[in-house]
mmCIF file of C-alpha atoms in Angstrom:
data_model
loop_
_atom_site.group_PDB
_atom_site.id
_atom_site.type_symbol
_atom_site.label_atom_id
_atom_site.label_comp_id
_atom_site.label_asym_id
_atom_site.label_seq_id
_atom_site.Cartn_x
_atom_site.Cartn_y
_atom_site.Cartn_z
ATOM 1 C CA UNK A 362 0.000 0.000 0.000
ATOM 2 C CA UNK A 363 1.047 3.693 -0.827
ATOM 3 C CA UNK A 364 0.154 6.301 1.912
ATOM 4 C CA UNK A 365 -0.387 9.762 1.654
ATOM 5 C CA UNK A 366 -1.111 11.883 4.806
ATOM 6 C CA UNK A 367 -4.141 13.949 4.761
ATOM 7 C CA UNK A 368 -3.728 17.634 5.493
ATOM 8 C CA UNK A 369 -6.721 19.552 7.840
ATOM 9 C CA UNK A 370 -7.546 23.153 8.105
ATOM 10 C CA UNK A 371 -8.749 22.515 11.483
ATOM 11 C CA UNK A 372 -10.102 20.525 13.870
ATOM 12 C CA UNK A 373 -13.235 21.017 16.182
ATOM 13 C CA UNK A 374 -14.998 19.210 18.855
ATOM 14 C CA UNK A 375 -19.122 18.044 18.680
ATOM 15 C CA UNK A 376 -21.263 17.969 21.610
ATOM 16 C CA UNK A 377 -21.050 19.459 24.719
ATOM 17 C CA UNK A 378 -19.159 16.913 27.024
ATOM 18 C CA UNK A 379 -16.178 16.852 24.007
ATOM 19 C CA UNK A 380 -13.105 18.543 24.486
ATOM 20 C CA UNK A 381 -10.393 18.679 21.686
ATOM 21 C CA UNK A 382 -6.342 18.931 21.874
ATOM 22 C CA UNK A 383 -3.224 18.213 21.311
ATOM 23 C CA UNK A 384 -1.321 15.676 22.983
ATOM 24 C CA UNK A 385 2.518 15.344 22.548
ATOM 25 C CA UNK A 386 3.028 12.497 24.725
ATOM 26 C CA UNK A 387 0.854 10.152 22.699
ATOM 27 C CA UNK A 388 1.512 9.279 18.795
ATOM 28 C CA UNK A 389 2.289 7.077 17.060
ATOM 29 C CA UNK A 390 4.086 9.727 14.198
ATOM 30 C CA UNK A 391 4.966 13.221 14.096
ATOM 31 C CA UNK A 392 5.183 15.539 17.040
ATOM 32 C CA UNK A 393 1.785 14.729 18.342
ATOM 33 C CA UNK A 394 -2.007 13.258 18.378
ATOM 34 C CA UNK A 395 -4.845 14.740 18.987
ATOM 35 C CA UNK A 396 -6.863 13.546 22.185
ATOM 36 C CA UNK A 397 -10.915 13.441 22.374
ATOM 37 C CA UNK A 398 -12.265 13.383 26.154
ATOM 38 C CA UNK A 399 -16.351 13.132 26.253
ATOM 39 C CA UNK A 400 -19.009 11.380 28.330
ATOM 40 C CA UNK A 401 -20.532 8.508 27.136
ATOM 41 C CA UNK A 402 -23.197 9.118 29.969
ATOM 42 C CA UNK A 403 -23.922 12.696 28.709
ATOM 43 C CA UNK A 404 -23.270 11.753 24.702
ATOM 44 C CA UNK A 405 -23.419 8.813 22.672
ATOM 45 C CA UNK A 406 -21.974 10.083 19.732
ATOM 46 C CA UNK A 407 -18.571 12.279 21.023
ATOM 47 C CA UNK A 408 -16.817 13.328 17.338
ATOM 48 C CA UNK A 409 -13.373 15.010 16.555
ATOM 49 C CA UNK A 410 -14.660 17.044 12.753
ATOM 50 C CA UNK A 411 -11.776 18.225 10.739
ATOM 51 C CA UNK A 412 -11.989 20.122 7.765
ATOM 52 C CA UNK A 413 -9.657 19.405 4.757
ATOM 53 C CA UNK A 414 -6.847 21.870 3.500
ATOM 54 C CA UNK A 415 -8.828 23.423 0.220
ATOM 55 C CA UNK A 416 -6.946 22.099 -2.523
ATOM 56 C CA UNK A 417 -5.253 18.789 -1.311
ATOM 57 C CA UNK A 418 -5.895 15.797 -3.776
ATOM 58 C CA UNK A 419 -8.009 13.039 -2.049
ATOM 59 C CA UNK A 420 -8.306 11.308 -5.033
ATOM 60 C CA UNK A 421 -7.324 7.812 -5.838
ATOM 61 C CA UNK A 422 -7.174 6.804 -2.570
ATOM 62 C CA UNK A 423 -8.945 3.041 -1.979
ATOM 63 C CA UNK A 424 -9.045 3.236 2.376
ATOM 64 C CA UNK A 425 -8.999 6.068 5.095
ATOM 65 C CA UNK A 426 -6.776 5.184 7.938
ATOM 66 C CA UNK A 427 -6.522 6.303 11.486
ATOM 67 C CA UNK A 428 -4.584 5.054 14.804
ATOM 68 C CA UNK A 429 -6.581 5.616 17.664
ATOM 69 C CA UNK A 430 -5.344 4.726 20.950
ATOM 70 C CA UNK A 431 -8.042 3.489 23.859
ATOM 71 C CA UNK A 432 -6.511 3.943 27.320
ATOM 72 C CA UNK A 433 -6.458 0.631 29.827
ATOM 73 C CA UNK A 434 -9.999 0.121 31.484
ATOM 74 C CA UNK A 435 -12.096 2.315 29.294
ATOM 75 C CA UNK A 436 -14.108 -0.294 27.404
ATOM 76 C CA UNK A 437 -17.110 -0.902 25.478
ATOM 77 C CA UNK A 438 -15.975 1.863 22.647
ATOM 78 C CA UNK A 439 -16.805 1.297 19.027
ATOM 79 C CA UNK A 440 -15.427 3.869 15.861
ATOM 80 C CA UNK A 441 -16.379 5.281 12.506
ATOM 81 C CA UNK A 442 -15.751 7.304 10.011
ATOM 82 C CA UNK A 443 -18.701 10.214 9.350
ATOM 83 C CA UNK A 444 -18.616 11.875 6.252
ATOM 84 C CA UNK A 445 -20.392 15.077 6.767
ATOM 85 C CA UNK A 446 -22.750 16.036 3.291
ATOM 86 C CA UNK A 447 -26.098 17.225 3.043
ATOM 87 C CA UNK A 448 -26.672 13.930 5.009
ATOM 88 C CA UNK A 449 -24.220 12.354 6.951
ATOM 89 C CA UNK A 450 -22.671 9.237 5.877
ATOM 90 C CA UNK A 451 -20.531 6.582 8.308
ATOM 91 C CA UNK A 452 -18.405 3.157 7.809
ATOM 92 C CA UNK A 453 -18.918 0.327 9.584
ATOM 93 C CA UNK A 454 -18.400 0.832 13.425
ATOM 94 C CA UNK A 455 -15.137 -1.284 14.810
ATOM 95 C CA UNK A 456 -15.058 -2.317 18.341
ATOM 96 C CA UNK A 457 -11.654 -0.416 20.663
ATOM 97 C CA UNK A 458 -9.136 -2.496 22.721
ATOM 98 C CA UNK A 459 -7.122 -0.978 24.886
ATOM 99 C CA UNK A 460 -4.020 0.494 23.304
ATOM 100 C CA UNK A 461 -3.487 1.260 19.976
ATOM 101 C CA UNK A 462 -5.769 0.333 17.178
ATOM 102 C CA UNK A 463 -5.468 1.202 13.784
ATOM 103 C CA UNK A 464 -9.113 1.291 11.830
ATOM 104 C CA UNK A 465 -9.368 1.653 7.791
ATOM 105 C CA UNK A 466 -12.703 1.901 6.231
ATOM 106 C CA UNK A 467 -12.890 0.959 1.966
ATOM 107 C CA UNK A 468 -13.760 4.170 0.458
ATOM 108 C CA UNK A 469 -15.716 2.104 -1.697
ATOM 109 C CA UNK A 470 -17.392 -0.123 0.277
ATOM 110 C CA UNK A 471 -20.972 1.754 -0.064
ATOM 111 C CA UNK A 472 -21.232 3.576 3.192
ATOM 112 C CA UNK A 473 -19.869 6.640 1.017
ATOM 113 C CA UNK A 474 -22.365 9.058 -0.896
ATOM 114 C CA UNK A 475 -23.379 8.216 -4.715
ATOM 115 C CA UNK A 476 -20.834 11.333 -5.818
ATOM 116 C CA UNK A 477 -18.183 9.522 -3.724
ATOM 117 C CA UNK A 478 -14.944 10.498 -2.180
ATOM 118 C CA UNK A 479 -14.368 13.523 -4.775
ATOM 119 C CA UNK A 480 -17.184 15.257 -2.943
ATOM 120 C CA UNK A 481 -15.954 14.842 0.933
ATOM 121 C CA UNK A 482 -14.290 18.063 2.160
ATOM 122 C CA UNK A 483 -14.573 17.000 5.693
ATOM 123 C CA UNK A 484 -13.955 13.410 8.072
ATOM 124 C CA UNK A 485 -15.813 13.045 11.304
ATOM 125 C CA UNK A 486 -13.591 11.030 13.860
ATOM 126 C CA UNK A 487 -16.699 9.249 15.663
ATOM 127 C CA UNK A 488 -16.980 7.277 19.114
ATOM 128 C CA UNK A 489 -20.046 5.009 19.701
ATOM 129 C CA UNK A 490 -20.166 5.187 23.701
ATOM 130 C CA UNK A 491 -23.203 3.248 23.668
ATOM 131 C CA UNK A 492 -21.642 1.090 25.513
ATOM 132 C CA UNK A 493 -19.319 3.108 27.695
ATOM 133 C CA UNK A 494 -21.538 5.441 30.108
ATOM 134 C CA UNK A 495 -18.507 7.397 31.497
ATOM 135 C CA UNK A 496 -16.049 9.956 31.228
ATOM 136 C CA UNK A 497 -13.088 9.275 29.205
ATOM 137 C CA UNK A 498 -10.297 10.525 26.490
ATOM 138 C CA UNK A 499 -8.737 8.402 23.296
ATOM 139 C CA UNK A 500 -6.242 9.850 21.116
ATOM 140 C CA UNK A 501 -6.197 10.100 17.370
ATOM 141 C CA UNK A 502 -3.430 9.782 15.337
ATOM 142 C CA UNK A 503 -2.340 9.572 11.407
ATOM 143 C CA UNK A 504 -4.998 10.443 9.704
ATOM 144 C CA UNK A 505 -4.571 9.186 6.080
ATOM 145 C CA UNK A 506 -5.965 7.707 2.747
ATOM 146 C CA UNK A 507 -3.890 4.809 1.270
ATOM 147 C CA UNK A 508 -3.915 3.269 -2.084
ATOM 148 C CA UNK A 509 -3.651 -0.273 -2.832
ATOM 149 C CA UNK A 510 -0.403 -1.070 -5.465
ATOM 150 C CA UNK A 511 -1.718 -3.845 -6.405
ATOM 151 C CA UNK A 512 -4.289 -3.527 -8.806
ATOM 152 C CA UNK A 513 -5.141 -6.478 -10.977
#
């Protein structure tokens, strides 16, 4: 697989209980990831939105990637991608371990809109704390669309 980072013009917390920001202690690249705490009692649905940089090719791409790292004890978490459009879109919720976890959803696997991937200008990060009724914090990390190199 190629990988190509993807570039954001900023990031922003949804929902009350969520609180965004940076944390350099936890990564698994670069200088930093970027931590979610919420309430799963308060929230079901705690998201990290981020905004592509105008201008930065998404095409081609075949998966969107993300590490996300769960911290010991907080269980019962689940994660998607949202793809924010005149209705929202999501992939197929994966169930968190502790530690780090690295999720990829197909980008076309049918959870996208009709128009596709060209029309996306935005990823939601999304938690499903369904199953987690409590106070907690993940980080997010490498946020990127990879191509397969073997097409045949």
């Amino acid at each position: 697989q190629s990988v190509f980072a993807v570039r954001m013009a900023r990031w922003s917390a949804w929902d009350k209980s969520a609180v965004i920001r940076l944390d350099a202690a936890r990564h698994t690249d670069g200088e930093h990831g970027l931590a979610l705490a919420f309430d799963g009692a308060a929230y079901r649905w705690p998201l990290a939105h981020g905004d592509f940089v105008p201008g930065v090719p998404t095409s081609g791409a075949d998966l969107i990637a993300v590490d996300i790292w769960v911290p010991d004890g907080l269980t019962g978490l689940s994660f998607f991608f949202g793809v924010p459009l005149a209705t929202k879109h999501g992939s197929i919720p994966v169930k968190l371990k502790a530690g780090w976890n690295t999720v990829r959803a197909e980008l076309n696997s049918g959870w996208l809109p009709p128009e596709g991937w060209s029309s996306v200008n935005a990823v939601e990060l999304i938690l499903d704390a369904d199953a987690c009724p409590r106070r907690g914090e993940v980080v997010f990390d490498r946020l990127r669309l990879e191509r397969y190199t073997d097409r045949r």
